[in-house]
Coordinates of N, CA and C in Angstrom, one line a residue:
M1 N 0.8 -1.2 0.0 CA 0.0 0.0 0.0 C 0.9 1.2 0.0
P2 N 0.6 2.2 -1.0 CA 1.5 3.3 -1.0 C 1.3 4.2 0.2
G3 N 2.4 4.8 0.6 CA 2.3 5.8 1.7 C 3.1 7.0 1.4
N4 N 3.1 8.0 2.3 CA 3.9 9.2 2.2 C 3.5 10.0 0.9
G5 N 2.3 10.1 0.6 CA 1.8 10.8 -0.6 C 2.0 10.1 -1.9
Q6 N 2.4 8.9 -1.9 CA 2.6 8.2 -3.2 C 1.2 7.8 -3.7
R7 N 1.1 7.8 -5.0 CA -0.2 7.4 -5.7 C -0.1 6.0 -6.2
R8 N -1.2 5.4 -6.3 CA -1.3 4.1 -6.9 C -1.3 4.3 -8.4
A9 N -0.7 3.4 -9.1 CA -0.8 3.5 -10.6 C -2.2 3.1 -11.0
A10 N -2.7 3.7 -12.0 CA -4.1 3.4 -12.5 C -4.1 2.0 -13.0
P11 N -5.2 1.3 -12.8 CA -5.3 -0.1 -13.2 C -5.3 -0.1 -14.7
A12 N -4.8 -1.2 -15.2 CA -4.7 -1.4 -16.7 C -6.2 -1.6 -17.2
P13 N -6.5 -1.2 -18.4 CA -7.8 -1.4 -18.9 C -8.2 -2.9 -19.0
H14 N -9.4 -3.2 -18.7 CA -9.9 -4.5 -18.8 C -10.7 -4.7 -20.1
W15 N -10.2 -5.6 -20.9 CA -10.8 -5.8 -22.3 C -11.8 -6.8 -22.3
G16 N -12.0 -7.7 -21.3 CA -13.0 -8.7 -21.3 C -13.2 -9.5 -22.6
W17 N -12.3 -10.3 -22.9 CA -12.3 -11.0 -24.2 C -12.4 -12.5 -24.1
H18 N -13.3 -13.1 -24.8 CA -13.5 -14.5 -24.8 C -13.6 -15.0 -26.3
Q19 N -12.4 -15.4 -26.8 CA -12.4 -15.8 -28.3 C -13.0 -17.2 -28.5
L20 N -13.7 -17.4 -29.6 CA -14.2 -18.7 -29.9 C -13.1 -19.6 -30.3
T21 N -13.2 -20.9 -30.0 CA -12.2 -21.8 -30.5 C -12.4 -22.0 -32.0
D22 N -11.4 -22.5 -32.7 CA -11.4 -22.6 -34.1 C -12.6 -23.4 -34.6
G23 N -12.9 -24.5 -33.9 CA -14.0 -25.4 -34.3 C -15.3 -24.7 -34.2
W24 N -15.5 -23.9 -33.1 CA -16.8 -23.2 -33.0 C -16.9 -22.0 -34.0
A25 N -15.8 -21.4 -34.3 CA -15.7 -20.3 -35.2 C -16.1 -20.9 -36.6
R26 N -15.6 -22.0 -37.0 CA -15.9 -22.6 -38.3 C -17.4 -23.0 -38.3
R27 N -17.9 -23.5 -37.2 CA -19.3 -23.9 -37.1 C -20.2 -22.7 -37.3
L28 N -19.9 -21.6 -36.6 CA -20.7 -20.4 -36.7 C -20.7 -19.9 -38.2
V29 N -19.5 -19.8 -38.8 CA -19.5 -19.4 -40.2 C -20.3 -20.3 -41.1
A30 N -20.2 -21.6 -40.9 CA -20.9 -22.5 -41.8 C -22.4 -22.3 -41.6
S31 N -22.9 -22.0 -40.4 CA -24.3 -21.8 -40.2 C -24.9 -20.6 -40.8
A32 N -24.0 -19.7 -41.2 CA -24.4 -18.4 -41.8 C -24.8 -18.6 -43.3
D33 N -24.4 -19.7 -43.9 CA -24.7 -19.9 -45.3 C -24.4 -18.8 -46.2
L34 N -23.1 -18.4 -46.2 CA -22.7 -17.2 -47.0 C -22.4 -17.6 -48.5
S35 N -22.4 -16.6 -49.3 CA -22.0 -16.8 -50.7 C -20.7 -16.1 -50.9
P36 N -19.8 -16.6 -51.8 CA -18.6 -15.9 -52.1 C -18.9 -14.4 -52.6
G37 N -18.1 -13.5 -52.0 CA -18.3 -12.1 -52.4 C -19.2 -11.4 -51.4
D38 N -19.9 -12.1 -50.5 CA -20.7 -11.4 -49.5 C -19.9 -10.5 -48.6
V39 N -20.4 -9.3 -48.3 CA -19.8 -8.4 -47.4 C -20.2 -8.9 -46.0
V40 N -19.2 -9.2 -45.1 CA -19.5 -9.7 -43.8 C -18.8 -8.9 -42.7
V41 N -19.5 -8.4 -41.7 CA -18.9 -7.7 -40.6 C -18.6 -8.7 -39.5
D42 N -17.4 -8.7 -39.0 CA -17.0 -9.5 -37.8 C -16.7 -8.5 -36.7
I43 N -17.7 -8.4 -35.8 CA -17.6 -7.4 -34.7 C -16.9 -8.1 -33.5
G44 N -15.8 -7.4 -33.1 CA -15.1 -8.0 -32.0 C -14.1 -9.1 -32.5
A45 N -13.5 -8.8 -33.6 CA -12.7 -9.8 -34.4 C -11.6 -10.4 -33.6
G46 N -11.1 -9.8 -32.6 CA -10.0 -10.4 -31.8 C -8.8 -10.8 -32.5
A47 N -8.4 -12.0 -32.5 CA -7.2 -12.5 -33.2 C -7.6 -13.1 -34.6
G48 N -8.9 -13.1 -34.9 CA -9.3 -13.5 -36.3 C -9.8 -14.9 -36.3
A49 N -10.3 -15.5 -35.2 CA -10.9 -16.8 -35.2 C -12.0 -17.0 -36.1
I50 N -12.9 -15.9 -36.2 CA -14.0 -16.0 -37.1 C -13.6 -15.4 -38.5
T51 N -12.7 -14.5 -38.5 CA -12.3 -13.8 -39.8 C -11.7 -14.9 -40.7
E52 N -10.9 -15.8 -40.2 CA -10.2 -16.8 -41.0 C -11.2 -17.7 -41.8
P53 N -12.2 -18.3 -41.1 CA -13.2 -19.1 -41.9 C -14.1 -18.2 -42.8
L54 N -14.3 -17.0 -42.5 CA -15.0 -16.1 -43.4 C -14.2 -15.9 -44.7
V55 N -12.9 -15.6 -44.6 CA -12.1 -15.5 -45.7 C -12.1 -16.8 -46.6
R56 N -12.0 -17.9 -45.9 CA -12.1 -19.2 -46.6 C -13.4 -19.4 -47.3
A57 N -14.5 -18.8 -46.8 CA -15.8 -18.9 -47.4 C -15.9 -18.0 -48.6
G58 N -14.9 -17.1 -48.8 CA -15.0 -16.2 -49.9 C -15.6 -14.8 -49.6
A59 N -15.8 -14.6 -48.3 CA -16.4 -13.3 -47.9 C -15.4 -12.1 -48.0
R60 N -16.0 -10.9 -48.2 CA -15.2 -9.7 -48.1 C -15.5 -9.2 -46.6
V61 N -14.5 -9.2 -45.8 CA -14.7 -9.0 -44.4 C -14.3 -7.6 -43.9
L62 N -15.2 -7.1 -43.0 CA -14.9 -5.9 -42.3 C -14.7 -6.4 -40.8
A63 N -13.4 -6.4 -40.4 CA -13.1 -6.9 -39.1 C -13.0 -5.7 -38.1
V64 N -13.9 -5.7 -37.1 CA -14.0 -4.6 -36.2 C -13.3 -5.0 -34.9
E65 N -12.3 -4.3 -34.5 CA -11.5 -4.6 -33.3 C -11.0 -3.3 -32.6
L66 N -11.4 -3.1 -31.4 CA -11.0 -1.9 -30.7 C -9.6 -2.0 -30.1
H67 N -9.2 -3.1 -29.6 CA -7.9 -3.3 -29.0 C -6.8 -3.0 -30.0
P68 N -5.9 -2.0 -29.7 CA -4.9 -1.6 -30.8 C -4.0 -2.7 -31.2
R69 N -3.5 -3.5 -30.3 CA -2.5 -4.6 -30.7 C -3.2 -5.7 -31.5
R70 N -4.5 -6.0 -31.1 CA -5.2 -7.0 -31.8 C -5.5 -6.5 -33.2
A71 N -5.9 -5.3 -33.3 CA -6.2 -4.7 -34.7 C -5.0 -4.7 -35.5
D72 N -3.8 -4.4 -35.0 CA -2.6 -4.4 -35.7 C -2.2 -5.8 -36.2
R73 N -2.4 -6.8 -35.3 CA -2.1 -8.2 -35.6 C -3.1 -8.7 -36.8
L74 N -4.3 -8.3 -36.7 CA -5.3 -8.6 -37.8 C -4.8 -8.0 -39.1
R75 N -4.4 -6.8 -39.1 CA -3.9 -6.2 -40.3 C -2.8 -7.0 -40.9
R76 N -1.8 -7.4 -40.1 CA -0.7 -8.1 -40.6 C -1.1 -9.5 -41.0
R77 N -2.0 -10.2 -40.3 CA -2.4 -11.6 -40.6 C -3.1 -11.6 -41.9
F78 N -4.0 -10.6 -42.1 CA -4.8 -10.7 -43.3 C -4.5 -9.7 -44.4
A79 N -3.2 -9.3 -44.4 CA -2.7 -8.3 -45.3 C -3.0 -8.6 -46.8
D80 N -3.0 -9.9 -47.1 CA -3.2 -10.3 -48.5 C -4.6 -10.9 -48.8
A81 N -5.5 -10.6 -47.8 CA -6.9 -11.2 -47.9 C -7.9 -10.0 -48.1
P82 N -9.1 -10.3 -48.5 CA -10.1 -9.3 -48.7 C -10.7 -8.9 -47.3
V83 N -9.8 -8.3 -46.4 CA -10.2 -8.0 -45.1 C -9.8 -6.5 -44.8
K84 N -10.7 -5.7 -44.4 CA -10.5 -4.4 -43.9 C -10.6 -4.3 -42.4
V85 N -9.6 -4.0 -41.7 CA -9.6 -3.9 -40.3 C -10.0 -2.5 -39.8
L86 N -11.1 -2.4 -39.0 CA -11.5 -1.1 -38.5 C -11.3 -1.1 -37.0
Q87 N -10.4 -0.2 -36.5 CA -10.1 -0.1 -35.1 C -11.1 0.9 -34.6
V88 N -12.3 0.5 -34.1 CA -13.3 1.3 -33.6 C -14.1 0.6 -32.6
D89 N -14.7 1.3 -31.7 CA -15.6 0.7 -30.7 C -16.9 0.2 -31.4
A90 N -17.2 -1.0 -31.1 CA -18.3 -1.7 -31.8 C -19.6 -0.9 -31.6
A91 N -19.8 -0.2 -30.5 CA -21.0 0.6 -30.3 C -21.1 1.8 -31.2
D92 N -19.9 2.2 -31.7 CA -19.9 3.4 -32.6 C -19.7 3.1 -34.1
L93 N -19.8 1.8 -34.4 CA -19.6 1.3 -35.7 C -20.6 1.9 -36.8
R94 N -20.0 2.4 -37.9 CA -20.9 2.8 -39.0 C -21.0 1.6 -39.9
L95 N -22.2 1.2 -40.1 CA -22.5 0.0 -40.9 C -22.4 0.3 -42.4
P96 N -22.1 -0.8 -43.2 CA -22.1 -0.6 -44.6 C -23.4 -0.1 -45.2
T97 N -23.2 0.7 -46.3 CA -24.4 1.2 -47.0 C -25.0 0.3 -48.1
R98 N -24.3 -0.8 -48.3 CA -24.8 -1.8 -49.2 C -25.2 -3.1 -48.4
P99 N -25.9 -4.0 -49.0 CA -26.3 -5.2 -48.2 C -25.1 -5.9 -47.6
F100 N -25.3 -6.3 -46.4 CA -24.2 -7.0 -45.6 C -24.7 -8.0 -44.7
H101 N -23.8 -8.9 -44.2 CA -24.1 -9.9 -43.2 C -23.2 -9.6 -42.0
V102 N -23.6 -10.2 -40.9 CA -22.8 -10.1 -39.7 C -22.6 -11.5 -39.2
V103 N -21.4 -11.9 -38.9 CA -21.0 -13.2 -38.3 C -20.0 -12.8 -37.2
A104 N -20.4 -12.9 -36.0 CA -19.5 -12.3 -34.9 C -19.8 -12.9 -33.5
N105 N -18.7 -12.6 -32.7 CA -18.8 -12.9 -31.3 C -18.5 -11.5 -30.7
P106 N -19.5 -10.6 -30.7 CA -19.2 -9.3 -30.2 C -19.0 -9.2 -28.7
P107 N -18.4 -8.1 -28.2 CA -18.3 -7.9 -26.8 C -19.7 -7.9 -26.1
F108 N -19.9 -8.7 -25.1 CA -21.2 -8.8 -24.5 C -21.7 -7.5 -23.9
A109 N -20.8 -6.7 -23.5 CA -21.2 -5.4 -22.9 C -21.9 -4.5 -23.8
V110 N -21.8 -4.6 -25.1 CA -22.4 -3.7 -26.1 C -23.4 -4.5 -27.0
T111 N -23.8 -5.6 -26.6 CA -24.7 -6.5 -27.4 C -26.0 -5.7 -27.8
T112 N -26.7 -5.1 -26.8 CA -27.9 -4.5 -27.1 C -27.7 -3.3 -28.0
A113 N -26.7 -2.5 -27.8 CA -26.4 -1.4 -28.7 C -26.1 -1.8 -30.1
I114 N -25.4 -2.9 -30.3 CA -25.1 -3.5 -31.6 C -26.4 -3.9 -32.3
L115 N -27.2 -4.7 -31.5 CA -28.5 -5.2 -32.1 C -29.4 -4.1 -32.5
R116 N -29.5 -3.1 -31.7 CA -30.4 -1.9 -32.1 C -29.9 -1.3 -33.4
R117 N -28.5 -1.1 -33.5 CA -28.0 -0.5 -34.7 C -28.2 -1.4 -35.9
L118 N -28.0 -2.7 -35.8 CA -28.2 -3.6 -36.9 C -29.6 -3.6 -37.4
L119 N -30.6 -3.4 -36.5 CA -32.0 -3.5 -36.9 C -32.7 -2.1 -37.0
A120 N -31.9 -1.1 -37.0 CA -32.4 0.3 -37.1 C -33.0 0.5 -38.5
P121 N -34.0 1.4 -38.6 CA -34.5 1.8 -40.0 C -33.3 2.2 -40.9
G122 N -33.4 1.7 -42.1 CA -32.3 2.1 -43.1 C -31.2 1.1 -43.1
S123 N -31.1 0.2 -42.1 CA -30.0 -0.8 -42.1 C -30.1 -1.7 -43.3
R124 N -29.0 -2.0 -43.9 CA -28.9 -2.9 -45.1 C -28.6 -4.3 -44.7
L125 N -28.7 -4.7 -43.4 CA -28.5 -6.0 -42.9 C -29.3 -7.0 -43.6
E126 N -28.7 -8.1 -44.1 CA -29.4 -9.2 -44.7 C -29.6 -10.3 -43.7
A127 N -28.5 -10.6 -42.9 CA -28.6 -11.7 -41.9 C -27.5 -11.5 -40.9
A128 N -27.7 -12.0 -39.7 CA -26.6 -12.0 -38.7 C -26.7 -13.3 -37.9
H129 N -25.5 -13.7 -37.6 CA -25.3 -14.9 -36.7 C -24.3 -14.4 -35.6
L130 N -24.9 -14.1 -34.4 CA -24.1 -13.5 -33.3 C -24.1 -14.3 -32.1
V131 N -22.9 -14.5 -31.5 CA -22.8 -15.2 -30.2 C -23.1 -14.1 -29.1
V132 N -24.1 -14.4 -28.4 CA -24.6 -13.4 -27.3 C -24.9 -14.2 -26.1
P133 N -25.1 -13.5 -24.9 CA -25.5 -14.2 -23.7 C -26.9 -14.9 -24.0
T134 N -27.1 -16.0 -23.3 CA -28.3 -16.8 -23.6 C -29.6 -16.0 -23.3
Y135 N -29.6 -15.2 -22.3 CA -30.8 -14.4 -22.0 C -31.1 -13.4 -23.0
V136 N -30.0 -12.9 -23.7 CA -30.3 -11.9 -24.8 C -30.9 -12.7 -26.0
A137 N -30.3 -13.8 -26.3 CA -30.9 -14.6 -27.4 C -32.3 -15.0 -27.2
A138 N -32.7 -15.4 -26.0 CA -34.0 -15.8 -25.6 C -35.0 -14.5 -25.7
R139 N -34.5 -13.4 -25.2 CA -35.4 -12.2 -25.2 C -35.6 -11.7 -26.6
W140 N -34.6 -11.6 -27.4 CA -34.8 -11.1 -28.8 C -35.6 -12.1 -29.7
A141 N -35.3 -13.4 -29.5 CA -36.1 -14.4 -30.3 C -37.5 -14.5 -29.9
S142 N -37.9 -14.1 -28.7 CA -39.2 -14.2 -28.2 C -40.0 -12.9 -28.6
G143 N -39.4 -11.9 -29.2 CA -40.1 -10.7 -29.5 C -40.2 -9.7 -28.4
R144 N -39.5 -9.9 -27.3 CA -39.6 -9.0 -26.1 C -38.4 -8.1 -26.0
A145 N -37.7 -7.9 -27.1 CA -36.6 -7.0 -27.2 C -37.0 -5.6 -27.4
P146 N -36.1 -4.7 -27.2 CA -36.4 -3.3 -27.4 C -36.8 -3.0 -28.8
A147 N -37.9 -2.3 -29.0 CA -38.5 -1.9 -30.3 C -38.9 -3.0 -31.2
A148 N -39.2 -4.2 -30.6 CA -39.5 -5.4 -31.4 C -40.7 -5.1 -32.3
H149 N -41.6 -4.2 -31.9 CA -42.8 -3.9 -32.7 C -42.4 -3.3 -34.0
R150 N -41.2 -2.6 -34.0 CA -40.8 -1.9 -35.3 C -39.9 -2.9 -36.1
W151 N -38.9 -3.5 -35.5 CA -38.0 -4.2 -36.4 C -38.5 -5.6 -36.8
S152 N -39.4 -6.2 -36.0 CA -39.9 -7.5 -36.4 C -40.8 -7.5 -37.6
R153 N -41.2 -6.3 -38.1 CA -41.9 -6.3 -39.4 C -40.9 -6.6 -40.6
H154 N -39.6 -6.3 -40.3 CA -38.6 -6.5 -41.4 C -37.6 -7.6 -41.2
F155 N -37.5 -8.1 -39.9 CA -36.6 -9.1 -39.6 C -37.2 -10.2 -38.7
T156 N -36.7 -11.4 -38.9 CA -37.0 -12.5 -37.9 C -35.8 -12.7 -37.0
A157 N -36.1 -13.2 -35.8 CA -35.0 -13.5 -34.8 C -35.3 -14.8 -34.3
R158 N -34.2 -15.6 -34.2 CA -34.3 -17.0 -33.8 C -33.1 -17.3 -32.9
R159 N -33.4 -18.0 -31.8 CA -32.3 -18.5 -30.9 C -31.8 -19.8 -31.5
G160 N -30.5 -19.7 -31.8 CA -29.8 -20.9 -32.3 C -29.2 -21.8 -31.2
P161 N -28.2 -22.5 -31.5 CA -27.6 -23.4 -30.6 C -26.9 -22.7 -29.4
T162 N -26.9 -23.5 -28.3 CA -26.1 -23.0 -27.1 C -24.6 -23.2 -27.4
V163 N -23.9 -22.2 -27.0 CA -22.4 -22.2 -27.1 C -21.8 -22.4 -25.7
P164 N -21.3 -23.6 -25.4 CA -20.8 -23.9 -24.1 C -19.6 -23.1 -23.7
P165 N -19.3 -22.9 -22.4 CA -18.1 -22.2 -22.0 C -16.8 -22.7 -22.6
R166 N -16.7 -24.0 -22.8 CA -15.5 -24.6 -23.3 C -15.3 -24.2 -24.8
A167 N -16.2 -23.6 -25.4 CA -16.1 -23.1 -26.8 C -15.3 -21.8 -26.9
F168 N -14.9 -21.3 -25.7 CA -14.2 -20.0 -25.7 C -12.8 -20.2 -25.0
V169 N -11.9 -19.3 -25.3 CA -10.6 -19.2 -24.7 C -10.4 -17.7 -24.3
P170 N -10.3 -17.4 -23.0 CA -10.6 -18.2 -21.9 C -12.1 -18.4 -21.8
A171 N -12.5 -19.5 -21.0 CA -13.9 -19.8 -20.8 C -14.6 -18.8 -20.0
P172 N -15.8 -18.3 -20.4 CA -16.5 -17.4 -19.6 C -17.3 -18.2 -18.5
P173 N -17.9 -17.6 -17.5 CA -18.5 -18.3 -16.4 C -19.8 -19.0 -16.9
R174 N -20.4 -18.6 -18.0 CA -21.7 -19.2 -18.4 C -21.7 -19.4 -19.9
A175 N -22.6 -20.2 -20.3 CA -22.8 -20.5 -21.8 C -23.3 -19.3 -22.5
A176 N -23.2 -19.3 -23.8 CA -23.8 -18.2 -24.6 C -24.7 -19.0 -25.6
A177 N -25.3 -18.2 -26.5 CA -26.1 -18.8 -27.6 C -25.9 -18.0 -28.9
I178 N -26.3 -18.6 -29.9 CA -26.3 -17.9 -31.2 C -27.6 -17.3 -31.5
L179 N -27.6 -16.0 -31.8 CA -28.9 -15.3 -32.2 C -28.8 -15.1 -33.7
E180 N -29.8 -15.6 -34.4 CA -29.9 -15.5 -35.8 C -30.9 -14.5 -36.2
L181 N -30.5 -13.5 -37.0 CA -31.4 -12.5 -37.5 C -31.5 -12.6 -39.0
R182 N -32.7 -12.5 -39.6 CA -32.8 -12.6 -41.1 C -33.8 -11.5 -41.5
R183 N -33.5 -10.9 -42.7 CA -34.4 -10.0 -43.3 C -35.6 -10.8 -43.9
R184 N -36.8 -10.3 -43.6 CA -38.0 -10.9 -44.2 C -38.0 -10.7 -45.7
R185 N -38.5 -11.6 -46.4 CA -38.6 -11.5 -47.9 C -40.0 -11.4 -48.3

């Protein structure tokens, strides 16, 4: 404990990151049923666990990552791939102005803000497969989510498979679930 007028150093920022294992990342991308050339946003791209199978699927990826070192690593890792790395807070993300998909394991702390933005009037979202807390997936899939009366006219929401804690590194305290959103035709 500091004494004699000494100050404690400020705590290091807490990034709260739980990356999907490679197998679960591949499974998530496969469930999205993408076509080569699709524009796909990977929110919370981390080290590229989801970005890699998206590239293999032929997607043009916008990898969103706030953490500076991870963003830099993504740029180097995917320098020769159709990947644009955006170092921006997911809650402040400007979405593409042309049709796009989202396949992501976003930071849980900004899940609701992201969902509201994806489903806002004027969004060009075609479909999303998002790893979210199980209670969020249940709430949005049941139609009890914020502004459901508005967005449910244009989108469907479905709770997909449970994602167990062992599907993440490091493992979070609880399971998550995949929330699937699709534009109505």
